mmCIF file of C-alpha atoms in Angstrom:
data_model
loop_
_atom_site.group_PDB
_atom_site.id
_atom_site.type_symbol
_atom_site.label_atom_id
_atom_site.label_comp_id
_atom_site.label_asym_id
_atom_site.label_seq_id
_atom_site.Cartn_x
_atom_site.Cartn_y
_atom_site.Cartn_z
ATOM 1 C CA UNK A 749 19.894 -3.953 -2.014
ATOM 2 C CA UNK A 750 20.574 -1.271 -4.911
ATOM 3 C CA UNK A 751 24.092 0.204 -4.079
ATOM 4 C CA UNK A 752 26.420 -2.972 -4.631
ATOM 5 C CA UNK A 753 28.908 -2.181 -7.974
ATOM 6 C CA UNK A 754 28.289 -5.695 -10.063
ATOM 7 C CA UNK A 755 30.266 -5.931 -13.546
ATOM 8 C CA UNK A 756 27.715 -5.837 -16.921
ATOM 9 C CA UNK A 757 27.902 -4.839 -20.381
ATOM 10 C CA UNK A 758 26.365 -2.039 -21.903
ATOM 11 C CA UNK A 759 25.390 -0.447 -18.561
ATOM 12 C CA UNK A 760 26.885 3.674 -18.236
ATOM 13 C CA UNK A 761 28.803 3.410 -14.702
ATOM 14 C CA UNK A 762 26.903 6.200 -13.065
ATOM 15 C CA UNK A 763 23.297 4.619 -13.638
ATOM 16 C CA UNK A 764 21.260 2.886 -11.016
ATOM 17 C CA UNK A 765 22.154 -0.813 -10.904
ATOM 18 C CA UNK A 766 20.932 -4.082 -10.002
ATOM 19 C CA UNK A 767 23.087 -6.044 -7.803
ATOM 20 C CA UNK A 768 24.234 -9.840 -8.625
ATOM 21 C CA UNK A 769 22.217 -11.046 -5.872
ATOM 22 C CA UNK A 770 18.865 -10.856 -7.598
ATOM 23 C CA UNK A 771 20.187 -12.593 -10.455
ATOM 24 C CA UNK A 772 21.645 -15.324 -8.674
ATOM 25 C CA UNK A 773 20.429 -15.153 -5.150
ATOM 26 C CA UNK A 774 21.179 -18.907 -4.268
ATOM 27 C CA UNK A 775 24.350 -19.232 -5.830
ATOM 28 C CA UNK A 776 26.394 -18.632 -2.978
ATOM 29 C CA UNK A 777 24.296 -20.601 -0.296
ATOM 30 C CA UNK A 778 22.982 -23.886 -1.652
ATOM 31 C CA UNK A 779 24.215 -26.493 -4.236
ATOM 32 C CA UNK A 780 22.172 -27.106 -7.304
ATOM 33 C CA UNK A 781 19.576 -29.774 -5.613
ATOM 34 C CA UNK A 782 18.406 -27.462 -2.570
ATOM 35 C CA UNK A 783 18.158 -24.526 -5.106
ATOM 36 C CA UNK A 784 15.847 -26.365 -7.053
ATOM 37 C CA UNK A 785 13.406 -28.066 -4.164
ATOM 38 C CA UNK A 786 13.419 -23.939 -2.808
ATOM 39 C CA UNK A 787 12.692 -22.945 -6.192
ATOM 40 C CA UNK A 788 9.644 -25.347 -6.430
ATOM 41 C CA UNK A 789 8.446 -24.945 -2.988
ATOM 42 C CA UNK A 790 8.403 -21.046 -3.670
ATOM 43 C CA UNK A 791 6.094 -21.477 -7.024
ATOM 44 C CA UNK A 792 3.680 -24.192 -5.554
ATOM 45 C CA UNK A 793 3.078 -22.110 -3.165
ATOM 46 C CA UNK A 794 2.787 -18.987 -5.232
ATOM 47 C CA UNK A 795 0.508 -20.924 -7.943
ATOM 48 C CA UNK A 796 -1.190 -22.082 -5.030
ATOM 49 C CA UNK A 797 -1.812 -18.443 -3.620
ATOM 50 C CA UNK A 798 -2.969 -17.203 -6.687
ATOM 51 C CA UNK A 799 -5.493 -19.845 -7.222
ATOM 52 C CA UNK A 800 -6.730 -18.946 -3.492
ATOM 53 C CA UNK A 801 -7.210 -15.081 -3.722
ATOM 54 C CA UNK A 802 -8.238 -15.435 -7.168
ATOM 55 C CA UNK A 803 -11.208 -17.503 -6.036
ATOM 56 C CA UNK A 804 -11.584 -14.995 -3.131
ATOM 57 C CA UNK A 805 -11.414 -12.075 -5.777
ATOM 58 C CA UNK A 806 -14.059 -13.217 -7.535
ATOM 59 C CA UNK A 807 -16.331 -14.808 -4.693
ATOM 60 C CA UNK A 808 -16.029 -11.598 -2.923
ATOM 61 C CA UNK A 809 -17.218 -9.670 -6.026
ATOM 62 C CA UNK A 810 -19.642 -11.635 -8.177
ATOM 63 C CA UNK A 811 -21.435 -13.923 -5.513
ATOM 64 C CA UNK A 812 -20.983 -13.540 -1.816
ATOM 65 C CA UNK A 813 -23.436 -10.245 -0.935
ATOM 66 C CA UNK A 814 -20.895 -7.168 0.022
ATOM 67 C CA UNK A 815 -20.638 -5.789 3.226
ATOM 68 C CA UNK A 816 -18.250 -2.585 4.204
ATOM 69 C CA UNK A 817 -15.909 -5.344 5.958
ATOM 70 C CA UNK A 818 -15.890 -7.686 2.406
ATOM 71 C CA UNK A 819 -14.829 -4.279 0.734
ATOM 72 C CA UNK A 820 -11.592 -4.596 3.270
ATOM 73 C CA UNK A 821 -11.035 -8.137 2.414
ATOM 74 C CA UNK A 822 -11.315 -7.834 -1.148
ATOM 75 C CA UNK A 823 -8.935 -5.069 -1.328
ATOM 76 C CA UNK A 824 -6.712 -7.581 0.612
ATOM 77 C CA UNK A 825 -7.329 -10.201 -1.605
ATOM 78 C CA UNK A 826 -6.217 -8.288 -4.037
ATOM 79 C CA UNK A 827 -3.072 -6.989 -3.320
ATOM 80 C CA UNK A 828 -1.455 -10.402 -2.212
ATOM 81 C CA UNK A 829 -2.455 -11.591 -5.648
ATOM 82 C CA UNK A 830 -0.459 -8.138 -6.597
ATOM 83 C CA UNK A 831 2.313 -9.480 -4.542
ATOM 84 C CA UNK A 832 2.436 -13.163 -6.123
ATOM 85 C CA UNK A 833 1.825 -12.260 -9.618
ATOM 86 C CA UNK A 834 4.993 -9.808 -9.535
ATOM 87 C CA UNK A 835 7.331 -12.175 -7.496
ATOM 88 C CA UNK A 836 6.369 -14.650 -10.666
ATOM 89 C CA UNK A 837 7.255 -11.880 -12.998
ATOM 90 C CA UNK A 838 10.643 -10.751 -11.387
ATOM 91 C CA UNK A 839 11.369 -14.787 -11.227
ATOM 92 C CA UNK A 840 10.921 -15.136 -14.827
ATOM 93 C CA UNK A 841 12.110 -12.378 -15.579
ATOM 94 C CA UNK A 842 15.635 -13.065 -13.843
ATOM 95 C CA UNK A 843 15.785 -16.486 -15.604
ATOM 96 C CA UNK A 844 15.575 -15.249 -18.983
ATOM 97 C CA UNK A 845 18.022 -11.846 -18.829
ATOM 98 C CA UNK A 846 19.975 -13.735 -16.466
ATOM 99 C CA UNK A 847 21.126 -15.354 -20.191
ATOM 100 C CA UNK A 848 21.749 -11.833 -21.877
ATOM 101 C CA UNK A 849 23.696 -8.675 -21.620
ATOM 102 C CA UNK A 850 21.811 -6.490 -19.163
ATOM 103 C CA UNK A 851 21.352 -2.878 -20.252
ATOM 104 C CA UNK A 852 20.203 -0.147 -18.476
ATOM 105 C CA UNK A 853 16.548 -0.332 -19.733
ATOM 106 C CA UNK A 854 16.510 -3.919 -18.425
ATOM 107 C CA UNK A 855 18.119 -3.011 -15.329
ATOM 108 C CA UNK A 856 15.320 0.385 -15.161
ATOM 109 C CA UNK A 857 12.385 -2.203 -15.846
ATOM 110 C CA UNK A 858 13.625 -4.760 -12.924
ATOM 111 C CA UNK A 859 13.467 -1.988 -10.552
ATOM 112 C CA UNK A 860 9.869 -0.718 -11.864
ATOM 113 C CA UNK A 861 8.865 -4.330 -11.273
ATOM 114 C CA UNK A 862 10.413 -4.647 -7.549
ATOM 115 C CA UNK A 863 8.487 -1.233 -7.221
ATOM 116 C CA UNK A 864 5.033 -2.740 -7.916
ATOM 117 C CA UNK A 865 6.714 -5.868 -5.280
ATOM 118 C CA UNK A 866 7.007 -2.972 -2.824
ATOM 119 C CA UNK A 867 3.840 -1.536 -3.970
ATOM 120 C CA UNK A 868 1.356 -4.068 -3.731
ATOM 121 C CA UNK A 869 3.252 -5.424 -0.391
ATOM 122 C CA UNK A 870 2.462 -2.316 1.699
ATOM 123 C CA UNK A 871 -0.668 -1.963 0.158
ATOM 124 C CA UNK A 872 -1.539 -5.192 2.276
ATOM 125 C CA UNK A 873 0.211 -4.700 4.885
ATOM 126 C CA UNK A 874 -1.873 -0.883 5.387
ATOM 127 C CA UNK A 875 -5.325 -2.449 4.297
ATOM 128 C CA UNK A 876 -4.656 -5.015 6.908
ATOM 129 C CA UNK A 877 -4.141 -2.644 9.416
ATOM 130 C CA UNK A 878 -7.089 -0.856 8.799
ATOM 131 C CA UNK A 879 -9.184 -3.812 8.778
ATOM 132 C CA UNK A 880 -7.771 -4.294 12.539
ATOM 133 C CA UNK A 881 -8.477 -0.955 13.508
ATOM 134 C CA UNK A 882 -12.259 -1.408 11.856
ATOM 135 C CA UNK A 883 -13.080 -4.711 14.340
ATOM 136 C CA UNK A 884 -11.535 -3.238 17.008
ATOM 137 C CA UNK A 885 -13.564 -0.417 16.817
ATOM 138 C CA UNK A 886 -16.043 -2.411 16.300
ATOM 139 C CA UNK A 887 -15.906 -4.208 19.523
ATOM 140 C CA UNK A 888 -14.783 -1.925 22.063
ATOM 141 C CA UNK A 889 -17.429 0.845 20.576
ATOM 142 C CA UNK A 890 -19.981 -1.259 18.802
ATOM 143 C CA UNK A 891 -23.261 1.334 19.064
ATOM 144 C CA UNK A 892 -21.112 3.808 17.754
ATOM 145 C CA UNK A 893 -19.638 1.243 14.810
ATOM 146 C CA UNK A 894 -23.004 0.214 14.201
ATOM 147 C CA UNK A 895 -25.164 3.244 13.771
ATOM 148 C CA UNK A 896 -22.148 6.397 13.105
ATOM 149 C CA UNK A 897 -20.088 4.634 10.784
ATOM 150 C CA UNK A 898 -19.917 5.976 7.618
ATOM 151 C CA UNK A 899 -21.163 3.616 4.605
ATOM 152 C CA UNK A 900 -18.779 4.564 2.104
ATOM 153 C CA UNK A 901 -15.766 4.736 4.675
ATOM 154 C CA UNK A 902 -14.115 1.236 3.275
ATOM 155 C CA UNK A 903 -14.172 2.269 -0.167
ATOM 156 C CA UNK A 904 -12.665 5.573 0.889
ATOM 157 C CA UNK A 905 -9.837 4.052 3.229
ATOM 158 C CA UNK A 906 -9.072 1.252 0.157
ATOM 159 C CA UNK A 907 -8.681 4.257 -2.007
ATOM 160 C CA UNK A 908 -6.602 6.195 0.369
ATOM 161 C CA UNK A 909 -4.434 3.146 1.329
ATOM 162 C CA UNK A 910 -3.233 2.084 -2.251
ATOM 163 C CA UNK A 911 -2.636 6.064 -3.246
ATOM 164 C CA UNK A 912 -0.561 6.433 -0.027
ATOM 165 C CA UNK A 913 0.923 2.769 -1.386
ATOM 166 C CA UNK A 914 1.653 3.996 -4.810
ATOM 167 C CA UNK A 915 3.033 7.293 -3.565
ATOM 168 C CA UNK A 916 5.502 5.789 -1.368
ATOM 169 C CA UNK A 917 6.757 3.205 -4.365
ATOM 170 C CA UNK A 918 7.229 6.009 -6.694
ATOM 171 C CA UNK A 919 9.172 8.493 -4.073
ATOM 172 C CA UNK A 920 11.509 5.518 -3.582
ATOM 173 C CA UNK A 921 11.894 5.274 -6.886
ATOM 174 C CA UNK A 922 12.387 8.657 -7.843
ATOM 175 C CA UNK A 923 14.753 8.816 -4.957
ATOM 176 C CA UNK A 924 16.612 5.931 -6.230
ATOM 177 C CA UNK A 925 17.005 6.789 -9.770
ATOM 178 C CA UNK A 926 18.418 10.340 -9.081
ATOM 179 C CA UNK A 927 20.822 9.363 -6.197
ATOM 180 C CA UNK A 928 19.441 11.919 -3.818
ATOM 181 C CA UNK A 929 19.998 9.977 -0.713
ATOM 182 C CA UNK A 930 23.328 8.141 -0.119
ATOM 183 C CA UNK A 931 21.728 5.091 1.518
ATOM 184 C CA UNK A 932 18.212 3.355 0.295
ATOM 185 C CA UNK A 933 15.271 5.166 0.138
ATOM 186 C CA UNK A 934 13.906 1.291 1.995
ATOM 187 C CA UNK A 935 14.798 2.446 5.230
ATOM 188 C CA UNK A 936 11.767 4.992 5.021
ATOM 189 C CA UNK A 937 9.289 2.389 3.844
ATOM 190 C CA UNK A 938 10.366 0.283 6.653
ATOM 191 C CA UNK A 939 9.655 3.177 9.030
ATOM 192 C CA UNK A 940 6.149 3.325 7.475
ATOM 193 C CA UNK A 941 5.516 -0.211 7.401
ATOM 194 C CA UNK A 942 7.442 -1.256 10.269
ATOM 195 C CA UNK A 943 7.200 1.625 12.895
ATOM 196 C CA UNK A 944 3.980 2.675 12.149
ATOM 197 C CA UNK A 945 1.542 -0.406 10.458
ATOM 198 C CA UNK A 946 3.223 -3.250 13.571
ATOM 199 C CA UNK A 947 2.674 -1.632 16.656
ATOM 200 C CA UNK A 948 -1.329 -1.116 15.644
ATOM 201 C CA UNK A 949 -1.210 -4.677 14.541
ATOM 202 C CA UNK A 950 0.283 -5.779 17.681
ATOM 203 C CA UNK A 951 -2.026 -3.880 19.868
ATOM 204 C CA UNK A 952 -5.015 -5.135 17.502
ATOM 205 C CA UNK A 953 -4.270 -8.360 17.772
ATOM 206 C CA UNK A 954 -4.219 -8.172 21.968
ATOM 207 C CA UNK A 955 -7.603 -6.487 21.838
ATOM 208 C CA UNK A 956 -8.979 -9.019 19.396
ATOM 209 C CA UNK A 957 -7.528 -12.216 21.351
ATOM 210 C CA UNK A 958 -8.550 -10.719 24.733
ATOM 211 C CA UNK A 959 -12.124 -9.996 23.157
ATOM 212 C CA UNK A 960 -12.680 -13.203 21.970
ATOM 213 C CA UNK A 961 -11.571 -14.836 25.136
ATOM 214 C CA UNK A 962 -13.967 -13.267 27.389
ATOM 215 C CA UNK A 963 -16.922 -13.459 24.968
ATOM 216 C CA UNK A 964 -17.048 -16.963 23.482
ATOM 217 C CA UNK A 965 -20.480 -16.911 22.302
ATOM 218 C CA UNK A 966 -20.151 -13.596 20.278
ATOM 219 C CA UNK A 967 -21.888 -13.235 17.291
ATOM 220 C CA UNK A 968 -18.721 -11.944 15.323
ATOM 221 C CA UNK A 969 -16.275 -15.476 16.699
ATOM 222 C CA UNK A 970 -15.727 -16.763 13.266
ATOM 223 C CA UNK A 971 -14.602 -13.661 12.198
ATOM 224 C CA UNK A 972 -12.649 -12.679 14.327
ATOM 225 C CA UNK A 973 -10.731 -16.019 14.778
ATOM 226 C CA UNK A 974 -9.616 -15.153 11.059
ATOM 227 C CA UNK A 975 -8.982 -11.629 11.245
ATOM 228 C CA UNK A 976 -6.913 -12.663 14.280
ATOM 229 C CA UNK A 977 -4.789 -15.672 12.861
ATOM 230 C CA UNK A 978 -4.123 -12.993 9.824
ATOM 231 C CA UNK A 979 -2.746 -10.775 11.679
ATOM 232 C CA UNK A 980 -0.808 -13.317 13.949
ATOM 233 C CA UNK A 981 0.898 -14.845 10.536
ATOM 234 C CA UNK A 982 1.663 -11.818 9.333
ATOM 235 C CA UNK A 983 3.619 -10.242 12.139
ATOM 236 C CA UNK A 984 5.302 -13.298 12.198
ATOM 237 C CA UNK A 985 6.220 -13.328 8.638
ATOM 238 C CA UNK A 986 6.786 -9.924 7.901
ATOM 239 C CA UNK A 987 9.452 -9.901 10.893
ATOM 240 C CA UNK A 988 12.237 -11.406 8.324
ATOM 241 C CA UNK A 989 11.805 -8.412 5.568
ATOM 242 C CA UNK A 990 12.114 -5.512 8.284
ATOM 243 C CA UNK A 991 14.822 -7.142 9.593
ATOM 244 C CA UNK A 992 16.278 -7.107 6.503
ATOM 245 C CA UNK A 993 15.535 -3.762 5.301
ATOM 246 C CA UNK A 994 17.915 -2.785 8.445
ATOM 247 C CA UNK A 995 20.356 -4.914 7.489
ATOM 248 C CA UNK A 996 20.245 -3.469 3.613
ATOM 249 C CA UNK A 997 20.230 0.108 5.225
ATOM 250 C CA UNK A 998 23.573 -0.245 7.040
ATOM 251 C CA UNK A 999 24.937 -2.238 3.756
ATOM 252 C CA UNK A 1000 25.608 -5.213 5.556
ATOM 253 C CA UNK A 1001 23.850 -7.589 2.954
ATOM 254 C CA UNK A 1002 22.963 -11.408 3.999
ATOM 255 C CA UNK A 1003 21.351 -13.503 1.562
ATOM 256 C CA UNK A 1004 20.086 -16.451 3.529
ATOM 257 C CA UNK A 1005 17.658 -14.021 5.614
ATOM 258 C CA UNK A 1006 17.033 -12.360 2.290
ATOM 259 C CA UNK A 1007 15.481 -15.585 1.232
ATOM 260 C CA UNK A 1008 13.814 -16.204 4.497
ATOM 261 C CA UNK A 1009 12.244 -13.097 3.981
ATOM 262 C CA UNK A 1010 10.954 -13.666 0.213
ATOM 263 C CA UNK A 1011 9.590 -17.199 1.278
ATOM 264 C CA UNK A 1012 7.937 -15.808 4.454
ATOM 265 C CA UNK A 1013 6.030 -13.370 2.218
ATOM 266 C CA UNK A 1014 4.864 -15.824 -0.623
ATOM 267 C CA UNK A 1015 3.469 -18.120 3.029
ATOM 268 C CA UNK A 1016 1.924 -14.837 4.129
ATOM 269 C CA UNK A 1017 0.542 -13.559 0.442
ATOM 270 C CA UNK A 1018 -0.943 -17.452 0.396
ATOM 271 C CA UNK A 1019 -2.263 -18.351 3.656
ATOM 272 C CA UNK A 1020 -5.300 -16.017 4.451
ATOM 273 C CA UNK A 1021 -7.798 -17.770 1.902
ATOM 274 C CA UNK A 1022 -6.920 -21.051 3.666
ATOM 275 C CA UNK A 1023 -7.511 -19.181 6.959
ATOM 276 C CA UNK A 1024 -10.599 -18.401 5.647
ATOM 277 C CA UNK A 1025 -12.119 -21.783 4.716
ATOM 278 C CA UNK A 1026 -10.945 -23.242 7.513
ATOM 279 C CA UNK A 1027 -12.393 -20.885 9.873
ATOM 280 C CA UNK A 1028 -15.533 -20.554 8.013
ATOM 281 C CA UNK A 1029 -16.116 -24.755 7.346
ATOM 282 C CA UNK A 1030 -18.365 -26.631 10.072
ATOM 283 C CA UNK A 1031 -17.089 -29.957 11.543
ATOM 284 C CA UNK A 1032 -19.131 -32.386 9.259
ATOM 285 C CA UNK A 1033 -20.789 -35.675 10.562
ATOM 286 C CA UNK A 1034 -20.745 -38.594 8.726
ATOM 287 C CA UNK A 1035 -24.190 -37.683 6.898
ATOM 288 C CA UNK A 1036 -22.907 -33.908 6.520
ATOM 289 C CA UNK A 1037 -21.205 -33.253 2.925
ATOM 290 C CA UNK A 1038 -18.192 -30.830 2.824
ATOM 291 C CA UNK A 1039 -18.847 -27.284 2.889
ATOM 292 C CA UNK A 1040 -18.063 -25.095 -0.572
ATOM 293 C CA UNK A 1041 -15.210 -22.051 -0.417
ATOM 294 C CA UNK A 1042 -18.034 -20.377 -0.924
ATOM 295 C CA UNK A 1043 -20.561 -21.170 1.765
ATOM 296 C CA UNK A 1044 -17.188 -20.268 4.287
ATOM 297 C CA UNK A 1045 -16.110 -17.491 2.927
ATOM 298 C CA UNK A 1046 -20.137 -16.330 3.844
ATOM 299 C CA UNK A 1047 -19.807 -17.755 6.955
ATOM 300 C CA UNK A 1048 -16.643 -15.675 7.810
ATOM 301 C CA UNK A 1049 -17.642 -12.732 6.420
ATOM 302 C CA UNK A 1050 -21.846 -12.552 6.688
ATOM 303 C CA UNK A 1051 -22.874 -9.285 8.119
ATOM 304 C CA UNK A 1052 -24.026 -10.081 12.149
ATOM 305 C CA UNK A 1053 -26.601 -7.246 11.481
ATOM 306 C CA UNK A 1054 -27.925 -8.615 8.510
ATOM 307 C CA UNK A 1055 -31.278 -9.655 7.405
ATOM 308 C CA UNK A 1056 -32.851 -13.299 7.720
ATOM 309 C CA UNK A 1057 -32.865 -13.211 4.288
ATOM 310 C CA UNK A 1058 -28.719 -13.660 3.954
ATOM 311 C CA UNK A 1059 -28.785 -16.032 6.243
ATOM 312 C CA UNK A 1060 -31.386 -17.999 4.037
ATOM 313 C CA UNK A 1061 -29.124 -17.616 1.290
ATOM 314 C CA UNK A 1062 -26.433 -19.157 3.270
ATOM 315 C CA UNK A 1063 -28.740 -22.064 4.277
ATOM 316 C CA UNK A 1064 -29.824 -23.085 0.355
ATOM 317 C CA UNK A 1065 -26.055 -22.541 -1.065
ATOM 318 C CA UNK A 1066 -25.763 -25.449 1.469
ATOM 319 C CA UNK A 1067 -28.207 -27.879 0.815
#
């Protein structure tokens, strides 16, 4: 993705270098009408994303009561609104310099912004994985979760999980800007993300589905339906980019998978705040009025140890 020789102006031929593809990444695969119906598709869904975790955002932390697992989402929230709001930013940013000469400060900044792509991306991908690990814990050891936990082990993991996100970015950055690897530093962050982060996802996600199939009256259904379609559409979106950082490690560049993979994580960046209200709404009657985001995100998410009073509070944002 960074070692392809492209012809510019202005640019010294031994500095790091963006590759035509970004600039132009349709050109050579659709005509002018199918670039333009992707091109919409990708920002309704990416406007549409936003607007979705940036009324979970600030749901999670002005009016729906935290809980250690609300910490988790939150953090998730967040970083897929990382991950849309810099896919907007490279996309505007490609249409206007697209126009000029690029230099090697433009080409320096691109990269810094694919970084914070790359940054925010495996920030969700990790705090998903903990959040796994958390209800599975939490259902195969559920005295323990419940009474040994620690309270401020959320915020600690969050913390940990977008350090270890930032420090990865910046190695493959560093890495890439000095040349001190012949091939891409990617094929490291796909060990992390791929090798390490899907396996516990996969195995998560078999605990959780076998869980809820042999206890359908838990206490915990509704949110673990959620956690468990999240983790199902993520697996099955993040597939196309780890293919393709294997593909980009052994230089053997294809573009149509490339975009695959860049629409399969705007879906997945998009599509957990419509898990959530669909999971969390009731099936209305005819004399029933439709449930607020609000009232299912507190659904979802409601601590099953908590007080009578929450669950009052849930009943009145109703009526």
């Amino acid at each position: 993705m960074v070692n392809l020789p492209f012809n510019t102006t202005g640019v010294a031929p031994n500095v790091s270098k963006i590759p035509d593809i970004f600039f132009s990444p349709y050109d050579q695969l659709f005509d002018n009408v199918t670039q333009n119906v992707l091109s919409g598709f990708f920002a309704l869904i990416c406007i549409l994303g936003l607007v979705g975790n940036g009324r979970t955002i600030y749901l999670l932390a002005f009016s729906v009561k935290r809980n250690p697992f609300t910490t988790f989402i939150l953090n998730l929230s967040i970083a897929d609104f990382g991950v849309l709001t810099s896919l907007i930013t490279a996309t505007i940013f490609v249409s206007v310099f697209t126009l000029s000469h690029r230099t090697y400060v433009i080409d320096t900044f691109f990269f810094l912004l694919l970084e914070f792509i790359f940054f925010t991306y495996s920030a969700s991908q990790f705090l998903l994985t903990a959040i796994s690990l958390d209800r599975c814990v939490a259902v195969l050891f559920p005295l323990w979760h419940r009474c040994h936990r620690p309270p401020y082990l959320s915020i600690l993991v969050c913390t940990l999980i977008w350090i270890l996100s930032f420090l990865l970015s910046a190695v493959h950055f560093i890495l890439h800007q000095t040349r001190a690897f012949g091939s891409s530093p990617l094929l490291y962050q796909l060990i992390v993300n791929g090798l390490l982060c899907t396996p516990l996802m996969v195995v998560s996600t078999v605990i959780l589905w076998i869980y809820i199939r042999s206890k359908m009256q838990c206490n915990q259904r509704k949110l673990l339906t959620a956690l468990l379609l999240a983790l199902l559409f993520f697996l099955l979106f993040s597939l196309p980019m780890n293919v393709f950082y294997v593909i980009e490690y052994f230089d053997t560049y294809n573009l149509l998978l490339m975009t695959i993979g860049i629409g399969c994580t705007i879906l997945n960046s998009s599509i957990n705040p419509l898990l959530y209200f669909f999971v969390g709404r009731k099936k209305r009657g005819k004399d029933q009025h439709r449930a607020s985001y609000k009232v299912a995100l507190q659904r979802v998410f409601k601590d099953v140890n908590g007080s009578l009073e929450e669950q009052e509070t849930v009943k009145d944002d109703q009526l």
